[in-house]
XYZ file of C-alpha atoms in Angstrom:
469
model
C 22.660 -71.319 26.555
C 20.366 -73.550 24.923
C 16.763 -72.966 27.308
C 16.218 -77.092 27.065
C 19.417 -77.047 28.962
C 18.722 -77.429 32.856
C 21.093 -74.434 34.549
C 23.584 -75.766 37.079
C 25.031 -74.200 39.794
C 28.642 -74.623 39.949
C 31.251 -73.626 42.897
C 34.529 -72.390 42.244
C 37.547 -72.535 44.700
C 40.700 -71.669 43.883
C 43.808 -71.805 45.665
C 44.800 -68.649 47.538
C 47.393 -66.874 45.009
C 46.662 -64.443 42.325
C 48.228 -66.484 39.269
C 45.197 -69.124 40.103
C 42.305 -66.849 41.058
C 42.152 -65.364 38.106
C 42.167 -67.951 35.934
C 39.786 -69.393 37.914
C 37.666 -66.352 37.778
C 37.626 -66.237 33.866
C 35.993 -69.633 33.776
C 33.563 -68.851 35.884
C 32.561 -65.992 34.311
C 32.218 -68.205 30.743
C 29.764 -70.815 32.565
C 27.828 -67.587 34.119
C 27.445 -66.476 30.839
C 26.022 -70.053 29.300
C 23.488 -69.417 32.178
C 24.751 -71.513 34.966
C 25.097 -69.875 38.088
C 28.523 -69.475 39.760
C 29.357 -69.082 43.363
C 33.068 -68.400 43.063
C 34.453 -69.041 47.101
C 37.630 -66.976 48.063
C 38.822 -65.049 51.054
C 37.938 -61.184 51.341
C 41.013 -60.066 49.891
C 41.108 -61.955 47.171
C 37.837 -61.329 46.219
C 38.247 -57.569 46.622
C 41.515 -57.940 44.180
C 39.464 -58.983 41.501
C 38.027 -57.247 38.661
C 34.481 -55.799 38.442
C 32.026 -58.183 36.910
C 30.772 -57.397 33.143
C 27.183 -55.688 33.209
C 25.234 -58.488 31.973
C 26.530 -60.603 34.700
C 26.140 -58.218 37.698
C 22.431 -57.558 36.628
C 21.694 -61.256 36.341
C 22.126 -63.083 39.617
C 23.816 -65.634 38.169
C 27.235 -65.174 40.011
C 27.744 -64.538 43.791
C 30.855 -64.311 45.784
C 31.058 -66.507 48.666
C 33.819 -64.884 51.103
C 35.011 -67.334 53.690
C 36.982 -65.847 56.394
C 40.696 -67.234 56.738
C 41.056 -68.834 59.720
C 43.892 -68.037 61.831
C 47.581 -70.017 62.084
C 50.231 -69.478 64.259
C 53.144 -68.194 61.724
C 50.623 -66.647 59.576
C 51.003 -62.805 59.679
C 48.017 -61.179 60.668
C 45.640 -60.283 57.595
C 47.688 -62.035 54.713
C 45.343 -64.037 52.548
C 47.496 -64.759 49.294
C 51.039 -66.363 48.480
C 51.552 -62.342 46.825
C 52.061 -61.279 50.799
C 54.371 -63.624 51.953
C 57.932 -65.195 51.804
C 58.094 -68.177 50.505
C 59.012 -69.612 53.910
C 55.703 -68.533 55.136
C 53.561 -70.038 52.327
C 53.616 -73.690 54.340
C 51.424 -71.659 56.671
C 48.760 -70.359 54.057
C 48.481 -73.565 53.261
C 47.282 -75.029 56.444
C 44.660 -72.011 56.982
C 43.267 -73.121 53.390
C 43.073 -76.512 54.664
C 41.058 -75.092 57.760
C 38.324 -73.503 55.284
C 37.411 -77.289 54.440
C 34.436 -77.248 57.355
C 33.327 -73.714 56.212
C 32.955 -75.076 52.901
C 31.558 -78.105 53.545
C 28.636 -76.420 55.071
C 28.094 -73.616 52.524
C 27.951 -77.141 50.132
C 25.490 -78.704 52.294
C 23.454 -75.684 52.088
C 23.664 -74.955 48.705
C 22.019 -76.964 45.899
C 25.525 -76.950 44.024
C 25.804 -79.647 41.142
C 29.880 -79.223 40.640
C 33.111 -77.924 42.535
C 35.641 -76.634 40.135
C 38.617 -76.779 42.109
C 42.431 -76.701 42.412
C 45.650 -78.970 43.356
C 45.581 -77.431 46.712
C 42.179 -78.738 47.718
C 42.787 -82.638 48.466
C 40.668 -82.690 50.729
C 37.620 -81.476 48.965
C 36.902 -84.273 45.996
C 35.749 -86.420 48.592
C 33.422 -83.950 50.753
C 31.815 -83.168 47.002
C 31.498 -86.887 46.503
C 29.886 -87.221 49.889
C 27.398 -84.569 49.185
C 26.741 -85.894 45.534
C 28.391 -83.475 43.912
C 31.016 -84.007 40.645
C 34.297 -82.326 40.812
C 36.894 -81.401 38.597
C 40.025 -80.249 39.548
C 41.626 -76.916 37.311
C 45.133 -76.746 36.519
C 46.413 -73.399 35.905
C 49.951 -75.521 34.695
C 50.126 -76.247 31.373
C 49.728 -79.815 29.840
C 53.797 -79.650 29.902
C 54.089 -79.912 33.524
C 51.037 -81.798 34.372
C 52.598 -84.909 32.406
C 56.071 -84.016 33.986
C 54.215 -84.479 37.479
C 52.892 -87.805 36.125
C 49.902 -90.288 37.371
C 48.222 -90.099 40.847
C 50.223 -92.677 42.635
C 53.591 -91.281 41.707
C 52.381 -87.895 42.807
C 51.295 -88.927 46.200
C 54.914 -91.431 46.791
C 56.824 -93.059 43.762
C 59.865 -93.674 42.871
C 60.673 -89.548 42.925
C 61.799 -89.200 46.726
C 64.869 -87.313 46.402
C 65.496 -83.432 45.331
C 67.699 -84.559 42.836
C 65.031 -87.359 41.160
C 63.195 -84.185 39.653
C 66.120 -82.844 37.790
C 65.625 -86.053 35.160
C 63.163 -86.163 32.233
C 60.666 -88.991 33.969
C 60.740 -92.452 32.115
C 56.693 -92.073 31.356
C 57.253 -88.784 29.103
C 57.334 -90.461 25.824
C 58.424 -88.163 23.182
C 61.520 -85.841 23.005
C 61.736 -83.480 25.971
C 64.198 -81.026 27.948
C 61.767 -80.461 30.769
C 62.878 -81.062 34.290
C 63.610 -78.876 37.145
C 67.392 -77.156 37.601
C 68.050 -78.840 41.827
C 67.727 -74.869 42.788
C 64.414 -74.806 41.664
C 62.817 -78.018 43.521
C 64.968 -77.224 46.358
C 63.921 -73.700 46.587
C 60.127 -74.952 45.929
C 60.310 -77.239 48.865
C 60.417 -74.401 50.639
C 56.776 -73.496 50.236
C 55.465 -77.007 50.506
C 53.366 -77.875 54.091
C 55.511 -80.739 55.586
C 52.560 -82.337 56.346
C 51.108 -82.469 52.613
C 53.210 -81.719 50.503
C 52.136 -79.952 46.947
C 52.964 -83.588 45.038
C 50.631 -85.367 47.564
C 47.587 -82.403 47.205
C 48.039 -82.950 43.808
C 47.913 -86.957 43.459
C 45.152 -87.073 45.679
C 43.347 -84.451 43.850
C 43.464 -85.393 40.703
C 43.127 -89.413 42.053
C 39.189 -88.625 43.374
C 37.887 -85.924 41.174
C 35.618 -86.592 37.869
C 38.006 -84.606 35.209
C 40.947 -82.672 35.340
C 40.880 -79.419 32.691
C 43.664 -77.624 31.818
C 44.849 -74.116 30.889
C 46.290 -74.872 27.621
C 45.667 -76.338 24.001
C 46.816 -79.231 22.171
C 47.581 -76.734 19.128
C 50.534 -75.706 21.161
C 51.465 -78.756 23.019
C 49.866 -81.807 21.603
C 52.150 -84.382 22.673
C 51.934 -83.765 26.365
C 47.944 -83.557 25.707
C 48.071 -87.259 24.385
C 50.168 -88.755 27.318
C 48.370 -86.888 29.810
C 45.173 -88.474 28.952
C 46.775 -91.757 28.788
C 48.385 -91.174 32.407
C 45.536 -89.710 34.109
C 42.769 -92.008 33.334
C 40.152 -90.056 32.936
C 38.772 -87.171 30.986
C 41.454 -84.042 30.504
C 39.946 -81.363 29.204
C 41.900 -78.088 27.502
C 40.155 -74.870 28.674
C 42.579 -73.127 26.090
C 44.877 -70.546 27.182
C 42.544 -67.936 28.731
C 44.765 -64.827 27.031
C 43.658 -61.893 29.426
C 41.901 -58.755 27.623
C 42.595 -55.059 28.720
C 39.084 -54.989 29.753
C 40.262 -57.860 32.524
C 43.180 -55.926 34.076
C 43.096 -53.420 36.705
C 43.279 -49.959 35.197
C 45.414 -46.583 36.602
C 45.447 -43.920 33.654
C 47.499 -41.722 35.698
C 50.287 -44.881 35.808
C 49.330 -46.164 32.521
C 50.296 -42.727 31.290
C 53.907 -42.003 32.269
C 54.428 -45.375 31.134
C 52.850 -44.285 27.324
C 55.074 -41.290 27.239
C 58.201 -42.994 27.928
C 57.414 -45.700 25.040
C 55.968 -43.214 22.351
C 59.573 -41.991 22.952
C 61.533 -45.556 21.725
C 62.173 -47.377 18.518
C 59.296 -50.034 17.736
C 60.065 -53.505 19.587
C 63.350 -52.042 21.160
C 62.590 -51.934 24.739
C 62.819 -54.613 27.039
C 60.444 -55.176 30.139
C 61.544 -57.000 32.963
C 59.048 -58.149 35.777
C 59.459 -61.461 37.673
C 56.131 -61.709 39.117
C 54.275 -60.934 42.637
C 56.454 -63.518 44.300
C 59.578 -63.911 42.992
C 62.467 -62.375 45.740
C 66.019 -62.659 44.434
C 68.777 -61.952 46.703
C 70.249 -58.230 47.183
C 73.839 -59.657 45.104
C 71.309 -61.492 42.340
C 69.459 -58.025 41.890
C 72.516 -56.245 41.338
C 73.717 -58.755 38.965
C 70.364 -58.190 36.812
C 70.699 -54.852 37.196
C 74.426 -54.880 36.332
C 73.424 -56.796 33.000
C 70.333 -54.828 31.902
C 73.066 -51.506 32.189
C 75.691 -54.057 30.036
C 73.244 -54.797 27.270
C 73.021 -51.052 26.172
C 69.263 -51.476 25.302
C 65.854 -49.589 26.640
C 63.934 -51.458 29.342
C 61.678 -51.192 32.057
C 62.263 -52.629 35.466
C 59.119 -53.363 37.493
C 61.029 -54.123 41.048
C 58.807 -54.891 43.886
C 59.719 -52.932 47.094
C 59.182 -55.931 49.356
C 61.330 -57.516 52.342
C 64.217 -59.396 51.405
C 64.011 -61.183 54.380
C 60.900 -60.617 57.049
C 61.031 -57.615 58.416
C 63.746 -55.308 56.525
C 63.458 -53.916 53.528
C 66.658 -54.076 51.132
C 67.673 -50.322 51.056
C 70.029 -51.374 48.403
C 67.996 -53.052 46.631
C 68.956 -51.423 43.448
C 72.805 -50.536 42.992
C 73.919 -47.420 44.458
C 74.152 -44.904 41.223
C 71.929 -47.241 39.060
C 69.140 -44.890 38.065
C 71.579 -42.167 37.852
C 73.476 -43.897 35.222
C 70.768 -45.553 33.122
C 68.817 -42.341 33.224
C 66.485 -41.717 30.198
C 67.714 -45.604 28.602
C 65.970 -46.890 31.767
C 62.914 -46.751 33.216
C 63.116 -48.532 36.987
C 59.314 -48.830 38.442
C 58.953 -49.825 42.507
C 54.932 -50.237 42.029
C 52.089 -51.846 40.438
C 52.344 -51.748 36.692
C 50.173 -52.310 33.598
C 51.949 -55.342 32.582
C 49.667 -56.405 29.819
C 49.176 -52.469 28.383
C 52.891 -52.215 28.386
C 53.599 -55.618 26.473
C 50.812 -54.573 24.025
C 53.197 -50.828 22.916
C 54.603 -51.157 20.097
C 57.849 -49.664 21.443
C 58.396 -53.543 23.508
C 60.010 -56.048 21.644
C 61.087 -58.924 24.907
C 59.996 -59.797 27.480
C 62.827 -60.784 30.314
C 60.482 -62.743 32.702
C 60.181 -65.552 36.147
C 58.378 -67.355 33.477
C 55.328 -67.858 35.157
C 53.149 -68.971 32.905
C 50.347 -66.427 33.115
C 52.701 -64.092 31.864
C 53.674 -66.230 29.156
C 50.833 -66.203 28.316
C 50.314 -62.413 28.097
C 53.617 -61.966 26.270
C 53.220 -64.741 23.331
C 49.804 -63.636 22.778
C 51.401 -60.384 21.669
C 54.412 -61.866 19.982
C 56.747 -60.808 21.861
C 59.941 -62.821 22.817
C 61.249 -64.023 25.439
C 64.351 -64.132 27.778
C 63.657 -67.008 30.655
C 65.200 -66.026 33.945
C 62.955 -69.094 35.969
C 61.753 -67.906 39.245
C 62.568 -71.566 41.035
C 59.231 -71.829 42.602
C 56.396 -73.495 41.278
C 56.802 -74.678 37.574
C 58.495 -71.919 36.500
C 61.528 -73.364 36.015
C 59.803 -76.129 33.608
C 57.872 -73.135 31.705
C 61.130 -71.701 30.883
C 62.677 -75.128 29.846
C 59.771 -76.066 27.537
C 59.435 -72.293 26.162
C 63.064 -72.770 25.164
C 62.716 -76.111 23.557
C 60.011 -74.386 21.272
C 62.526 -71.400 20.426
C 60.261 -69.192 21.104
C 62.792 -67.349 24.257
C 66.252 -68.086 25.637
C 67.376 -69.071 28.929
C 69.694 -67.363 30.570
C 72.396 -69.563 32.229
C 72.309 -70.052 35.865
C 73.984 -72.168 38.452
C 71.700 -75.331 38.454
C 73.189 -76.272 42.436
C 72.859 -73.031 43.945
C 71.022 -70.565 40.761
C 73.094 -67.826 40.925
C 73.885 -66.049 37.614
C 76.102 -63.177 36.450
C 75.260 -60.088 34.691
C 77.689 -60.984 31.934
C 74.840 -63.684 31.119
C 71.896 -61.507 31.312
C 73.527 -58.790 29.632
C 74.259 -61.892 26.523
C 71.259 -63.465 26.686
C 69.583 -59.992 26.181
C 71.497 -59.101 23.290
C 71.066 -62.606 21.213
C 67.149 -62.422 21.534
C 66.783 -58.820 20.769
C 69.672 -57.858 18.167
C 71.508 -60.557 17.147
C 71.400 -62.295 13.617
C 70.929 -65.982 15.605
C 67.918 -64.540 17.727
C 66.121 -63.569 14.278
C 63.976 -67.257 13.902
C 63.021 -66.304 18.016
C 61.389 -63.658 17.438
C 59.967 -64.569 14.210
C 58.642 -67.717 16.254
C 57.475 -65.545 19.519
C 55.661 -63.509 16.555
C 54.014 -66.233 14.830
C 52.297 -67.623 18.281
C 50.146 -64.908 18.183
C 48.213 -67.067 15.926
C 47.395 -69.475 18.810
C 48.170 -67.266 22.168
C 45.478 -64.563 21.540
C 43.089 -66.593 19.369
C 39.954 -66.018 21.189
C 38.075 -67.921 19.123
C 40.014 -71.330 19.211
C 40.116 -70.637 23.323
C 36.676 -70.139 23.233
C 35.954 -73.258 21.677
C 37.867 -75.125 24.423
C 35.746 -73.195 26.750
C 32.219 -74.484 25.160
C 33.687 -77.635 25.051
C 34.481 -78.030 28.525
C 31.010 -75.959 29.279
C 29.308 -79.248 27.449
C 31.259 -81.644 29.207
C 30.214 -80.278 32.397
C 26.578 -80.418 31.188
C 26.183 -83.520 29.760
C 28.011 -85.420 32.912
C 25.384 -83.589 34.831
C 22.545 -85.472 32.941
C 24.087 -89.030 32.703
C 24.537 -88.803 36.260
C 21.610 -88.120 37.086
C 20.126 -90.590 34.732
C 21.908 -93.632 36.484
């Protein structure tokens, strides 16, 4: 950092789900490292989940973790801090005890000589306590540019014309180029399910965006430059691309031990024959829909690895058949099933992976395109996953496989076809040629980088014409 340059200190609070602290966290560590301090604000879990701080940073006191205590809500289960921990029926509740942490906050602010809050959609609530204390804010989407200009300006956020489940299944009339992206009525109906009835996720997100200074984003306008354009022109006010924020190896939690029965069934494969399939912390399909996938990954004939989560299906009872009776048994040595935590980004990086069947979150998008590898879009239907997998198929870069867009239930004849074209067939040859060639931009640490000093500068110079009114 340039020594002329006074050093801010900057507070970061994200919302309470993995898929946003992280991000979060790799930000802050960039501005700790141009010599501003960070006080990056979470729960005790959360913080604990994260990974260890580089060297430099840990010896220089110039980033502190503020743990706030989660205050208690009736329907909350006891000790559950993140969205990872909980139904989606149960999220609702998370999201009032986040609201609760706005007094906490304010008076860590009020005691703090903080010059900025870098914060999320979540937060409503907390542009207007920084503005209060004379603090700028800028609100941090972890969505891409894509979906940002899909959810549109401030005031249609927080009560437009979009009042119905079925007026988000339609392209918007403000998106003004070409454009596939809206949501399947599964996936808004299913996201409903997580939203607080008394805020919903639209409204935190209007009013958010409505009082803060800036809004950044995690993406670039090399890979989506027309949604960049009409953003800016919707929102009013500065948006800023952070880049893509491509995680390293040196980011990710590490288990040798795990890591290595993995290696040894890969160094076994062909090179890019093996499919992994994970569909996130929080995606739960229904006992039928996870025989169906498992039905189709045993139709396509190929290698693959199945990261299933061994979680409730509904509160309370675990699916004992989770898997189909016999499964294992009969994809034995082709398959590898896995009912833990897995090295996601150390197995897309083998050389023995070649697709990627994914929720499409878009952190793992991420992960996956920045190591060329291809995709087949199974949308999780919460969130924006369902418009990730809709714009990743519009740039041919994956293939969607075909669900039922009332109700989202799909067969294992479709997975088992959708596998096969993106892997092996002729006509899935210019997909993975173009989930190849996005390496270019995905894991170009040097373009993201860029974004990052820009939006470091931005930060900076706002400071100082502030303070110079």
């Amino acid at each position: 950092m340039d020594n002329n340059k006074e050093k801010l200190h900057i507070a970061i609070f994200p919302w309470l789900a993995y898929g946003h602290i992280m991000p979060f966290f790799q930000v802050a560590k960039f501005l700790a490292q141009k010599g501003h301090r960070i006080s990056y604000i979470s729960t005790p879990k959360n913080i604990r989940r994260l990974p260890q701080l580089p060297a430099d940073l840990l010896s220089s006191n110039l980033f502190i973790f503020v743990q706030l205590a989660l205050p208690h809500v009736d329907g909350l289960p006891l000790e559950a801090e993140s969205t990872s921990e909980l139904p989606i029926q149960k999220v609702p509740y998370l999201k009032k005890a986040y609201d609760l942490l706005q007094l906490p906050l304010t008076h860590f602010l009020q005691n703090s000589d903080a010059n900025w809050v870098i914060l999320d959609f979540a937060s409503y609530w907390l542009p207007s306590v920084a503005s209060q204390l004379g603090l700028n804010s800028v609100c941090f989407s972890i969505f891409n540019a894509t979906t940002c200009s899909f959810a549109g300006p401030p005031l249609e956020l927080m009560g437009g014309r979009r009042q119905k489940p079925e007026d988000f299944t339609v392209v918007p009339d403000w998106i003004d180029y070409p454009s596939n992206v809206a949501f399947k009525l599964h996936e808004i109906v299913s996201h409903q399910d997580c939203m607080d009835s008394a805020v919903s996720d639209f409204q935190r997100f209007g009013i958010t965006i409505r009082d803060c200074r800036a809004f950044a984003v995690r993406s670039c306008p090399e890979f989506e430059p027309e949604a960049f354009s009409l953003l800016s022109r919707l929102l009013q006010k500065p948006v800023l691309p952070v880049g893509l924020l491509p995680p390293t190896l040196q980011d990710t939690a590490s288990d040798d031990e795990k890591w290595q029965v993995f290696k040894d069934w890969l160094d076994s494969k062909r090179e890019k024959s093996v499919i992994y399939v994970a569909l996130g912390t929080e995606v739960i399909l229904s006992q039928e829909l996870m025989h169906e996938l498992a039905f189709g990954l045993e139709k396509s004939g190929l290698p693959f690895i199945w990261v299933v989560k061994d979680r409730p299906l509904v509160e309370g009872e675990m699916g004992s058949h989770i898997i189909p009776n016999g499964f294992e048994d009969r994809v034995s040595g082709r398959g590898l099933v896995w009912k833990d935590w897995a090295p996601q980004l150390r197995i897309l990086a083998h050389s023995s992976v070649g697709g990627f069947l994914t929720h499409s979150g878009w952190s793992s998008v991420i992960e996956a395109l920045g190591l060329g590898r291809v995709l087949i879009l199974l949308s999780g239907a919460s969130s924006d996953t369902g418009l990730v997998a809709r714009l990743m198929h519009s740039k041919r870069v994956g293939l969607e496989i075909e669900r039922n867009e009332q109700d989202g239930s799909f067969t294992s004849e479709s997975v088992a076809e959708s596998i096969w074209r993106v892997m092996v067939s002729p006509e899935g040859q210019t997909l993975r040629a173009n989930a190849w060639a996005m390496r270019e931009v995905f894991c170009n640490i040097d373009l993201h980088n860029k974004y990052l000093n820009e939006f470091t500068h931005f930060i900076e110079s706002e400071t100082a014409s502030t303070r110079s009114i």
